[in-house]
Amino acid sequence: MNTVSPTAILSALEQEQGGLIAQLLHPQKVQRAGRDFWCGSLQGHPVVLGLSRIGKVAAATTTAALIEGFGVGRVVFTGVAGGVGPGVRVGDVVVGAGFVQHDMDASPLFPRFEIPLYGQTVFMGDTVLSGLLVQACQAAMRQGLEGGHSGQVHHGLIASGDVFVSGALQSGAIVRALQDCGHAPLAVEMEGAAVAQVCADYGIPFAAVRTISDRADDTAHVDFSQFVTDVASVYANKIINELLVLL
Ligand code: ADE
Protein backbone atom coordinates (compact mmCIF):
# COMPACT_ATOMS: atom_id res chain seq x y z
CA MET A 1 0.00 0.00 0.00
CA ASN A 2 1.23 3.49 -0.84
CA THR A 3 1.15 5.58 2.34
CA VAL A 4 2.55 8.78 0.83
CA SER A 5 -0.03 11.61 0.89
CA PRO A 6 -0.97 12.49 -2.66
CA THR A 7 -0.19 15.89 -4.17
CA ALA A 8 -3.26 17.80 -5.33
CA ILE A 9 -2.90 19.50 -8.68
CA LEU A 10 -5.67 22.01 -9.06
CA SER A 11 -6.26 23.55 -12.44
CA ALA A 12 -8.47 26.50 -13.16
CA LEU A 13 -9.21 25.42 -16.71
CA GLU A 14 -10.17 22.15 -18.38
CA GLN A 15 -7.60 22.88 -21.10
CA GLU A 16 -4.87 22.84 -18.45
CA GLN A 17 -6.02 19.58 -16.91
CA GLY A 18 -6.53 17.57 -20.11
CA GLY A 19 -2.87 16.81 -20.76
CA LEU A 20 -2.30 15.74 -17.16
CA ILE A 21 -5.25 13.32 -17.14
CA ALA A 22 -3.89 11.78 -20.35
CA GLN A 23 -0.54 11.11 -18.61
CA LEU A 24 -2.05 9.59 -15.42
CA LEU A 25 -1.03 6.05 -14.56
CA HIS A 26 -3.90 3.95 -13.10
CA PRO A 27 -6.44 6.79 -13.54
CA GLN A 28 -9.52 6.60 -11.37
CA LYS A 29 -12.34 9.15 -11.45
CA VAL A 30 -13.86 9.90 -8.03
CA GLN A 31 -16.80 12.24 -7.40
CA ARG A 32 -16.96 14.42 -4.32
CA ALA A 33 -18.87 17.63 -3.54
CA GLY A 34 -20.36 17.49 -7.03
CA ARG A 35 -16.89 17.59 -8.57
CA ASP A 36 -14.89 15.04 -10.58
CA PHE A 37 -11.41 14.29 -9.25
CA TRP A 38 -8.82 12.10 -10.97
CA CYS A 39 -6.59 9.95 -8.78
CA GLY A 40 -3.52 8.19 -10.12
CA SER A 41 0.18 8.62 -10.42
CA LEU A 42 2.38 11.00 -12.41
CA GLN A 43 6.12 10.39 -12.67
CA GLY A 44 5.84 8.02 -9.70
CA HIS A 45 4.03 10.54 -7.47
CA PRO A 46 0.52 9.83 -6.21
CA VAL A 47 -1.63 12.76 -7.34
CA VAL A 48 -5.22 13.93 -7.31
CA LEU A 49 -6.18 16.19 -10.20
CA GLY A 50 -9.09 18.59 -9.78
CA LEU A 51 -10.68 21.62 -11.40
CA SER A 52 -10.93 24.50 -8.94
CA ARG A 53 -14.05 25.94 -10.60
CA ILE A 54 -14.30 29.70 -10.83
CA GLY A 55 -14.44 32.19 -7.98
CA LYS A 56 -13.36 32.10 -4.35
CA VAL A 57 -16.20 30.09 -2.80
CA ALA A 58 -16.15 27.36 -5.46
CA ALA A 59 -12.36 27.08 -5.22
CA ALA A 60 -12.52 26.92 -1.41
CA THR A 61 -15.05 24.07 -1.56
CA THR A 62 -12.87 22.19 -4.05
CA THR A 63 -9.83 22.62 -1.80
CA ALA A 64 -11.66 21.46 1.32
CA ALA A 65 -12.96 18.42 -0.60
CA LEU A 66 -9.40 17.56 -1.70
CA ILE A 67 -8.04 17.81 1.82
CA GLU A 68 -10.92 16.11 3.66
CA GLY A 69 -11.75 13.54 1.00
CA PHE A 70 -8.34 12.55 -0.35
CA GLY A 71 -5.92 13.46 2.45
CA VAL A 72 -3.69 15.40 0.08
CA GLY A 73 -0.40 16.53 1.62
CA ARG A 74 0.12 19.64 -0.53
CA VAL A 75 -1.78 21.65 -3.08
CA VAL A 76 -0.32 23.04 -6.31
CA PHE A 77 -2.44 25.36 -8.42
CA THR A 78 -2.07 26.27 -12.10
CA GLY A 79 -4.15 28.87 -13.85
CA VAL A 80 -4.10 32.10 -15.78
CA ALA A 81 -4.25 35.67 -14.51
CA GLY A 82 -4.30 39.28 -15.56
CA GLY A 83 -0.94 41.01 -15.19
CA VAL A 84 -1.09 44.25 -13.20
CA GLY A 85 2.50 44.66 -11.97
CA PRO A 86 4.99 46.73 -13.92
CA GLY A 87 6.78 44.53 -16.46
CA VAL A 88 4.38 41.61 -16.01
CA ARG A 89 3.52 40.78 -19.61
CA VAL A 90 1.28 38.33 -21.45
CA GLY A 91 3.20 35.06 -21.64
CA ASP A 92 5.07 35.63 -18.37
CA VAL A 93 4.30 33.53 -15.30
CA VAL A 94 3.79 34.63 -11.70
CA VAL A 95 4.42 32.28 -8.79
CA GLY A 96 2.51 33.52 -5.74
CA ALA A 97 4.69 34.55 -2.82
CA GLY A 98 1.53 35.70 -1.03
CA PHE A 99 -2.20 35.97 -1.72
CA VAL A 100 -4.61 38.78 -0.84
CA GLN A 101 -8.36 39.16 -1.43
CA HIS A 102 -8.74 42.48 -3.24
CA ASP A 103 -12.52 42.48 -2.74
CA MET A 104 -12.41 41.92 1.04
CA ASP A 105 -13.53 45.05 2.88
CA ALA A 106 -15.05 44.74 6.37
CA SER A 107 -13.98 48.29 7.28
CA PRO A 108 -14.49 50.04 9.60
CA LEU A 109 -14.83 46.89 11.72
CA PHE A 110 -11.51 45.55 10.42
CA PRO A 111 -8.75 47.19 8.38
CA ARG A 112 -9.46 47.12 4.63
CA PHE A 113 -8.37 43.80 3.01
CA GLU A 114 -7.86 42.06 6.40
CA ILE A 115 -9.62 38.68 6.66
CA PRO A 116 -11.95 39.07 9.66
CA LEU A 117 -10.97 37.04 12.74
CA TYR A 118 -7.66 35.91 11.22
CA GLY A 119 -5.82 39.16 11.98
CA GLN A 120 -4.17 38.59 8.63
CA THR A 121 -4.40 40.12 5.15
CA VAL A 122 -1.92 38.06 3.15
CA PHE A 123 -1.70 34.25 3.16
CA MET A 124 1.78 33.13 2.14
CA GLY A 125 2.63 30.38 -0.31
CA ASP A 126 4.75 27.60 1.19
CA THR A 127 8.36 28.76 0.85
CA VAL A 128 9.88 25.41 -0.15
CA LEU A 129 7.10 24.34 -2.54
CA SER A 130 6.93 27.84 -4.11
CA GLY A 131 10.72 27.83 -4.56
CA LEU A 132 10.49 24.51 -6.41
CA LEU A 133 7.66 25.89 -8.51
CA VAL A 134 9.80 28.92 -9.48
CA GLN A 135 12.58 26.50 -10.53
CA ALA A 136 10.07 24.41 -12.49
CA CYS A 137 8.80 27.53 -14.28
CA GLN A 138 12.34 28.59 -15.14
CA ALA A 139 13.06 25.13 -16.56
CA ALA A 140 9.82 25.17 -18.57
CA MET A 141 10.58 28.67 -19.89
CA ARG A 142 14.08 27.62 -20.91
CA GLN A 143 12.55 24.95 -23.15
CA GLY A 144 10.51 27.71 -24.78
CA LEU A 145 7.21 27.18 -26.46
CA GLU A 146 6.21 26.61 -30.04
CA GLY A 147 6.68 29.91 -31.80
CA GLY A 148 9.81 30.62 -29.78
CA HIS A 149 8.02 32.73 -27.20
CA SER A 150 9.63 32.60 -23.79
CA GLY A 151 8.30 34.65 -20.91
CA GLN A 152 9.74 35.84 -17.63
CA VAL A 153 9.20 34.20 -14.25
CA HIS A 154 8.03 36.53 -11.45
CA HIS A 155 7.56 35.75 -7.77
CA GLY A 156 5.28 38.08 -5.82
CA LEU A 157 1.83 39.01 -4.58
CA ILE A 158 -1.30 37.70 -6.30
CA ALA A 159 -4.64 39.41 -5.68
CA SER A 160 -7.87 37.40 -5.90
CA GLY A 161 -11.46 38.58 -6.10
CA ASP A 162 -14.82 37.53 -7.49
CA VAL A 163 -14.43 39.73 -10.53
CA PHE A 164 -12.92 39.33 -13.99
CA VAL A 165 -10.94 42.56 -14.24
CA SER A 166 -11.45 43.89 -17.75
CA GLY A 167 -10.74 47.59 -17.74
CA ALA A 168 -7.71 49.82 -17.24
CA LEU A 169 -9.61 52.06 -14.81
CA GLN A 170 -10.94 49.07 -12.87
CA SER A 171 -7.53 47.43 -12.56
CA GLY A 172 -5.89 50.77 -11.70
CA ALA A 173 -8.37 51.28 -8.85
CA ILE A 174 -7.71 47.77 -7.45
CA VAL A 175 -3.94 48.20 -7.61
CA ARG A 176 -4.01 51.71 -6.06
CA ALA A 177 -6.27 50.63 -3.18
CA LEU A 178 -3.95 47.72 -2.39
CA GLN A 179 -0.84 49.90 -2.71
CA ASP A 180 -2.37 52.44 -0.30
CA CYS A 181 -2.40 49.60 2.25
CA GLY A 182 1.17 48.54 1.49
CA HIS A 183 0.50 45.70 -0.98
CA ALA A 184 1.85 45.63 -4.54
CA PRO A 185 0.12 42.93 -6.61
CA LEU A 186 1.69 41.45 -9.75
CA ALA A 187 -1.44 39.69 -10.99
CA VAL A 188 -5.20 39.43 -10.48
CA GLU A 189 -7.27 36.27 -10.65
CA MET A 190 -10.32 34.74 -8.97
CA GLU A 191 -9.29 31.83 -6.71
CA GLY A 192 -5.75 31.82 -5.31
CA ALA A 193 -6.28 33.64 -2.03
CA ALA A 194 -9.27 31.42 -1.19
CA VAL A 195 -7.27 28.23 -1.81
CA ALA A 196 -4.38 29.67 0.22
CA GLN A 197 -6.71 30.42 3.15
CA VAL A 198 -8.20 26.90 3.20
CA CYS A 199 -4.71 25.36 3.00
CA ALA A 200 -3.60 27.59 5.89
CA ASP A 201 -6.65 26.47 7.92
CA TYR A 202 -5.58 22.84 7.47
CA GLY A 203 -1.83 23.45 7.70
CA ILE A 204 -1.26 22.13 4.15
CA PRO A 205 1.58 23.57 2.00
CA PHE A 206 0.30 25.53 -0.97
CA ALA A 207 1.90 26.98 -4.09
CA ALA A 208 0.37 28.54 -7.18
CA VAL A 209 1.53 29.59 -10.61
CA ARG A 210 -0.43 31.84 -12.93
CA THR A 211 0.39 32.32 -16.57
CA ILE A 212 -0.39 35.87 -17.66
CA SER A 213 -3.15 35.75 -20.28
CA ASP A 214 -4.01 39.46 -20.40
CA ARG A 215 -3.24 42.81 -18.78
CA ALA A 216 -6.62 43.12 -16.99
CA ASP A 217 -7.38 46.05 -19.31
CA ASP A 218 -10.04 46.84 -21.90
CA THR A 219 -9.01 43.97 -24.19
CA ALA A 220 -8.62 41.44 -21.36
CA HIS A 221 -11.54 39.23 -22.44
CA VAL A 222 -10.26 38.90 -26.04
CA ASP A 223 -6.66 38.22 -24.96
CA PHE A 224 -7.88 35.77 -22.30
CA SER A 225 -9.97 33.62 -24.65
CA GLN A 226 -7.25 33.36 -27.28
CA PHE A 227 -4.53 32.66 -24.75
CA VAL A 228 -6.46 29.94 -22.95
CA THR A 229 -6.94 28.01 -26.17
CA ASP A 230 -3.48 28.55 -27.64
CA VAL A 231 -0.99 28.66 -24.81
CA ALA A 232 -2.22 28.08 -21.24
CA SER A 233 -2.50 24.30 -21.50
CA VAL A 234 1.04 23.94 -22.87
CA TYR A 235 2.47 26.07 -20.07
CA ALA A 236 0.60 24.24 -17.31
CA ASN A 237 1.66 20.85 -18.59
CA LYS A 238 5.34 21.72 -18.92
CA ILE A 239 5.50 23.44 -15.53
CA ILE A 240 3.80 20.59 -13.64
CA ASN A 241 5.99 17.99 -15.32
CA GLU A 242 9.11 19.97 -14.38
CA LEU A 243 7.83 20.34 -10.80
CA LEU A 244 7.23 16.61 -10.42
CA VAL A 245 10.88 15.97 -11.28
CA LEU A 246 11.90 18.25 -8.40
CA LEU A 247 9.49 16.85 -5.77
N1 ADE B 1 -7.87 35.49 -15.02
C1 ADE B 1 -7.24 35.78 -16.18
N2 ADE B 1 -7.34 37.09 -16.46
C2 ADE B 1 -8.05 37.65 -15.46
C3 ADE B 1 -8.50 38.94 -15.20
N3 ADE B 1 -8.25 39.95 -16.05
N4 ADE B 1 -9.23 39.15 -14.08
C4 ADE B 1 -9.51 38.13 -13.24
N5 ADE B 1 -9.12 36.88 -13.44
C5 ADE B 1 -8.39 36.64 -14.55
CSV table of C-alpha atoms and ligand atoms in Angstrom, one decimal:
chain,number,residue,atom,x,y,z
A,1,MET,CA,0.0,0.0,0.0
A,2,ASN,CA,1.2,3.5,-0.8
A,3,THR,CA,1.1,5.6,2.3
A,4,VAL,CA,2.6,8.8,0.8
A,5,SER,CA,0.0,11.6,0.9
A,6,PRO,CA,-1.0,12.5,-2.7
A,7,THR,CA,-0.2,15.9,-4.2
A,8,ALA,CA,-3.3,17.8,-5.3
A,9,ILE,CA,-2.9,19.5,-8.7
A,10,LEU,CA,-5.7,22.0,-9.1
A,11,SER,CA,-6.3,23.6,-12.4
A,12,ALA,CA,-8.5,26.5,-13.2
A,13,LEU,CA,-9.2,25.4,-16.7
A,14,GLU,CA,-10.2,22.1,-18.4
A,15,GLN,CA,-7.6,22.9,-21.1
A,16,GLU,CA,-4.9,22.8,-18.4
A,17,GLN,CA,-6.0,19.6,-16.9
A,18,GLY,CA,-6.5,17.6,-20.1
A,19,GLY,CA,-2.9,16.8,-20.8
A,20,LEU,CA,-2.3,15.7,-17.2
A,21,ILE,CA,-5.3,13.3,-17.1
A,22,ALA,CA,-3.9,11.8,-20.3
A,23,GLN,CA,-0.5,11.1,-18.6
A,24,LEU,CA,-2.0,9.6,-15.4
A,25,LEU,CA,-1.0,6.0,-14.6
A,26,HIS,CA,-3.9,4.0,-13.1
A,27,PRO,CA,-6.4,6.8,-13.5
A,28,GLN,CA,-9.5,6.6,-11.4
A,29,LYS,CA,-12.3,9.1,-11.4
A,30,VAL,CA,-13.9,9.9,-8.0
A,31,GLN,CA,-16.8,12.2,-7.4
A,32,ARG,CA,-17.0,14.4,-4.3
A,33,ALA,CA,-18.9,17.6,-3.5
A,34,GLY,CA,-20.4,17.5,-7.0
A,35,ARG,CA,-16.9,17.6,-8.6
A,36,ASP,CA,-14.9,15.0,-10.6
A,37,PHE,CA,-11.4,14.3,-9.3
A,38,TRP,CA,-8.8,12.1,-11.0
A,39,CYS,CA,-6.6,10.0,-8.8
A,40,GLY,CA,-3.5,8.2,-10.1
A,41,SER,CA,0.2,8.6,-10.4
A,42,LEU,CA,2.4,11.0,-12.4
A,43,GLN,CA,6.1,10.4,-12.7
A,44,GLY,CA,5.8,8.0,-9.7
A,45,HIS,CA,4.0,10.5,-7.5
A,46,PRO,CA,0.5,9.8,-6.2
A,47,VAL,CA,-1.6,12.8,-7.3
A,48,VAL,CA,-5.2,13.9,-7.3
A,49,LEU,CA,-6.2,16.2,-10.2
A,50,GLY,CA,-9.1,18.6,-9.8
A,51,LEU,CA,-10.7,21.6,-11.4
A,52,SER,CA,-10.9,24.5,-8.9
A,53,ARG,CA,-14.0,25.9,-10.6
A,54,ILE,CA,-14.3,29.7,-10.8
A,55,GLY,CA,-14.4,32.2,-8.0
A,56,LYS,CA,-13.4,32.1,-4.3
A,57,VAL,CA,-16.2,30.1,-2.8
A,58,ALA,CA,-16.1,27.4,-5.5
A,59,ALA,CA,-12.4,27.1,-5.2
A,60,ALA,CA,-12.5,26.9,-1.4
A,61,THR,CA,-15.0,24.1,-1.6
A,62,THR,CA,-12.9,22.2,-4.0
A,63,THR,CA,-9.8,22.6,-1.8
A,64,ALA,CA,-11.7,21.5,1.3
A,65,ALA,CA,-13.0,18.4,-0.6
A,66,LEU,CA,-9.4,17.6,-1.7
A,67,ILE,CA,-8.0,17.8,1.8
A,68,GLU,CA,-10.9,16.1,3.7
A,69,GLY,CA,-11.7,13.5,1.0
A,70,PHE,CA,-8.3,12.5,-0.4
A,71,GLY,CA,-5.9,13.5,2.4
A,72,VAL,CA,-3.7,15.4,0.1
A,73,GLY,CA,-0.4,16.5,1.6
A,74,ARG,CA,0.1,19.6,-0.5
A,75,VAL,CA,-1.8,21.7,-3.1
A,76,VAL,CA,-0.3,23.0,-6.3
A,77,PHE,CA,-2.4,25.4,-8.4
A,78,THR,CA,-2.1,26.3,-12.1
A,79,GLY,CA,-4.2,28.9,-13.9
A,80,VAL,CA,-4.1,32.1,-15.8
A,81,ALA,CA,-4.2,35.7,-14.5
A,82,GLY,CA,-4.3,39.3,-15.6
A,83,GLY,CA,-0.9,41.0,-15.2
A,84,VAL,CA,-1.1,44.2,-13.2
A,85,GLY,CA,2.5,44.7,-12.0
A,86,PRO,CA,5.0,46.7,-13.9
A,87,GLY,CA,6.8,44.5,-16.5
A,88,VAL,CA,4.4,41.6,-16.0
A,89,ARG,CA,3.5,40.8,-19.6
A,90,VAL,CA,1.3,38.3,-21.4
A,91,GLY,CA,3.2,35.1,-21.6
A,92,ASP,CA,5.1,35.6,-18.4
A,93,VAL,CA,4.3,33.5,-15.3
A,94,VAL,CA,3.8,34.6,-11.7
A,95,VAL,CA,4.4,32.3,-8.8
A,96,GLY,CA,2.5,33.5,-5.7
A,97,ALA,CA,4.7,34.5,-2.8
A,98,GLY,CA,1.5,35.7,-1.0
A,99,PHE,CA,-2.2,36.0,-1.7
A,100,VAL,CA,-4.6,38.8,-0.8
A,101,GLN,CA,-8.4,39.2,-1.4
A,102,HIS,CA,-8.7,42.5,-3.2
A,103,ASP,CA,-12.5,42.5,-2.7
A,104,MET,CA,-12.4,41.9,1.0
A,105,ASP,CA,-13.5,45.1,2.9
A,106,ALA,CA,-15.0,44.7,6.4
A,107,SER,CA,-14.0,48.3,7.3
A,108,PRO,CA,-14.5,50.0,9.6
A,109,LEU,CA,-14.8,46.9,11.7
A,110,PHE,CA,-11.5,45.5,10.4
A,111,PRO,CA,-8.7,47.2,8.4
A,112,ARG,CA,-9.5,47.1,4.6
A,113,PHE,CA,-8.4,43.8,3.0
A,114,GLU,CA,-7.9,42.1,6.4
A,115,ILE,CA,-9.6,38.7,6.7
A,116,PRO,CA,-12.0,39.1,9.7
A,117,LEU,CA,-11.0,37.0,12.7
A,118,TYR,CA,-7.7,35.9,11.2
A,119,GLY,CA,-5.8,39.2,12.0
A,120,GLN,CA,-4.2,38.6,8.6
A,121,THR,CA,-4.4,40.1,5.2
A,122,VAL,CA,-1.9,38.1,3.1
A,123,PHE,CA,-1.7,34.3,3.2
A,124,MET,CA,1.8,33.1,2.1
A,125,GLY,CA,2.6,30.4,-0.3
A,126,ASP,CA,4.7,27.6,1.2
A,127,THR,CA,8.4,28.8,0.9
A,128,VAL,CA,9.9,25.4,-0.1
A,129,LEU,CA,7.1,24.3,-2.5
A,130,SER,CA,6.9,27.8,-4.1
A,131,GLY,CA,10.7,27.8,-4.6
A,132,LEU,CA,10.5,24.5,-6.4
A,133,LEU,CA,7.7,25.9,-8.5
A,134,VAL,CA,9.8,28.9,-9.5
A,135,GLN,CA,12.6,26.5,-10.5
A,136,ALA,CA,10.1,24.4,-12.5
A,137,CYS,CA,8.8,27.5,-14.3
A,138,GLN,CA,12.3,28.6,-15.1
A,139,ALA,CA,13.1,25.1,-16.6
A,140,ALA,CA,9.8,25.2,-18.6
A,141,MET,CA,10.6,28.7,-19.9
A,142,ARG,CA,14.1,27.6,-20.9
A,143,GLN,CA,12.6,25.0,-23.1
A,144,GLY,CA,10.5,27.7,-24.8
A,145,LEU,CA,7.2,27.2,-26.5
A,146,GLU,CA,6.2,26.6,-30.0
A,147,GLY,CA,6.7,29.9,-31.8
A,148,GLY,CA,9.8,30.6,-29.8
A,149,HIS,CA,8.0,32.7,-27.2
A,150,SER,CA,9.6,32.6,-23.8
A,151,GLY,CA,8.3,34.6,-20.9
A,152,GLN,CA,9.7,35.8,-17.6
A,153,VAL,CA,9.2,34.2,-14.3
A,154,HIS,CA,8.0,36.5,-11.5
A,155,HIS,CA,7.6,35.7,-7.8
A,156,GLY,CA,5.3,38.1,-5.8
A,157,LEU,CA,1.8,39.0,-4.6
A,158,ILE,CA,-1.3,37.7,-6.3
A,159,ALA,CA,-4.6,39.4,-5.7
A,160,SER,CA,-7.9,37.4,-5.9
A,161,GLY,CA,-11.5,38.6,-6.1
A,162,ASP,CA,-14.8,37.5,-7.5
A,163,VAL,CA,-14.4,39.7,-10.5
A,164,PHE,CA,-12.9,39.3,-14.0
A,165,VAL,CA,-10.9,42.6,-14.2
A,166,SER,CA,-11.5,43.9,-17.8
A,167,GLY,CA,-10.7,47.6,-17.7
A,168,ALA,CA,-7.7,49.8,-17.2
A,169,LEU,CA,-9.6,52.1,-14.8
A,170,GLN,CA,-10.9,49.1,-12.9
A,171,SER,CA,-7.5,47.4,-12.6
A,172,GLY,CA,-5.9,50.8,-11.7
A,173,ALA,CA,-8.4,51.3,-8.9
A,174,ILE,CA,-7.7,47.8,-7.4
A,175,VAL,CA,-3.9,48.2,-7.6
A,176,ARG,CA,-4.0,51.7,-6.1
A,177,ALA,CA,-6.3,50.6,-3.2
A,178,LEU,CA,-3.9,47.7,-2.4
A,179,GLN,CA,-0.8,49.9,-2.7
A,180,ASP,CA,-2.4,52.4,-0.3
A,181,CYS,CA,-2.4,49.6,2.3
A,182,GLY,CA,1.2,48.5,1.5
A,183,HIS,CA,0.5,45.7,-1.0
A,184,ALA,CA,1.8,45.6,-4.5
A,185,PRO,CA,0.1,42.9,-6.6
A,186,LEU,CA,1.7,41.4,-9.7
A,187,ALA,CA,-1.4,39.7,-11.0
A,188,VAL,CA,-5.2,39.4,-10.5
A,189,GLU,CA,-7.3,36.3,-10.6
A,190,MET,CA,-10.3,34.7,-9.0
A,191,GLU,CA,-9.3,31.8,-6.7
A,192,GLY,CA,-5.8,31.8,-5.3
A,193,ALA,CA,-6.3,33.6,-2.0
A,194,ALA,CA,-9.3,31.4,-1.2
A,195,VAL,CA,-7.3,28.2,-1.8
A,196,ALA,CA,-4.4,29.7,0.2
A,197,GLN,CA,-6.7,30.4,3.1
A,198,VAL,CA,-8.2,26.9,3.2
A,199,CYS,CA,-4.7,25.4,3.0
A,200,ALA,CA,-3.6,27.6,5.9
A,201,ASP,CA,-6.7,26.5,7.9
A,202,TYR,CA,-5.6,22.8,7.5
A,203,GLY,CA,-1.8,23.5,7.7
A,204,ILE,CA,-1.3,22.1,4.2
A,205,PRO,CA,1.6,23.6,2.0
A,206,PHE,CA,0.3,25.5,-1.0
A,207,ALA,CA,1.9,27.0,-4.1
A,208,ALA,CA,0.4,28.5,-7.2
A,209,VAL,CA,1.5,29.6,-10.6
A,210,ARG,CA,-0.4,31.8,-12.9
A,211,THR,CA,0.4,32.3,-16.6
A,212,ILE,CA,-0.4,35.9,-17.7
A,213,SER,CA,-3.1,35.7,-20.3
A,214,ASP,CA,-4.0,39.5,-20.4
A,215,ARG,CA,-3.2,42.8,-18.8
A,216,ALA,CA,-6.6,43.1,-17.0
A,217,ASP,CA,-7.4,46.1,-19.3
A,218,ASP,CA,-10.0,46.8,-21.9
A,219,THR,CA,-9.0,44.0,-24.2
A,220,ALA,CA,-8.6,41.4,-21.4
A,221,HIS,CA,-11.5,39.2,-22.4
A,222,VAL,CA,-10.3,38.9,-26.0
A,223,ASP,CA,-6.7,38.2,-25.0
A,224,PHE,CA,-7.9,35.8,-22.3
A,225,SER,CA,-10.0,33.6,-24.6
A,226,GLN,CA,-7.3,33.4,-27.3
A,227,PHE,CA,-4.5,32.7,-24.7
A,228,VAL,CA,-6.5,29.9,-22.9
A,229,THR,CA,-6.9,28.0,-26.2
A,230,ASP,CA,-3.5,28.5,-27.6
A,231,VAL,CA,-1.0,28.7,-24.8
A,232,ALA,CA,-2.2,28.1,-21.2
A,233,SER,CA,-2.5,24.3,-21.5
A,234,VAL,CA,1.0,23.9,-22.9
A,235,TYR,CA,2.5,26.1,-20.1
A,236,ALA,CA,0.6,24.2,-17.3
A,237,ASN,CA,1.7,20.9,-18.6
A,238,LYS,CA,5.3,21.7,-18.9
A,239,ILE,CA,5.5,23.4,-15.5
A,240,ILE,CA,3.8,20.6,-13.6
A,241,ASN,CA,6.0,18.0,-15.3
A,242,GLU,CA,9.1,20.0,-14.4
A,243,LEU,CA,7.8,20.3,-10.8
A,244,LEU,CA,7.2,16.6,-10.4
A,245,VAL,CA,10.9,16.0,-11.3
A,246,LEU,CA,11.9,18.2,-8.4
A,247,LEU,CA,9.5,16.8,-5.8
B,1,ADE,N1,-7.9,35.5,-15.0
B,1,ADE,C1,-7.2,35.8,-16.2
B,1,ADE,N2,-7.3,37.1,-16.5
B,1,ADE,C2,-8.1,37.6,-15.5
B,1,ADE,C3,-8.5,38.9,-15.2
B,1,ADE,N3,-8.2,39.9,-16.1
B,1,ADE,N4,-9.2,39.2,-14.1
B,1,ADE,C4,-9.5,38.1,-13.2
B,1,ADE,N5,-9.1,36.9,-13.4
B,1,ADE,C5,-8.4,36.6,-14.5
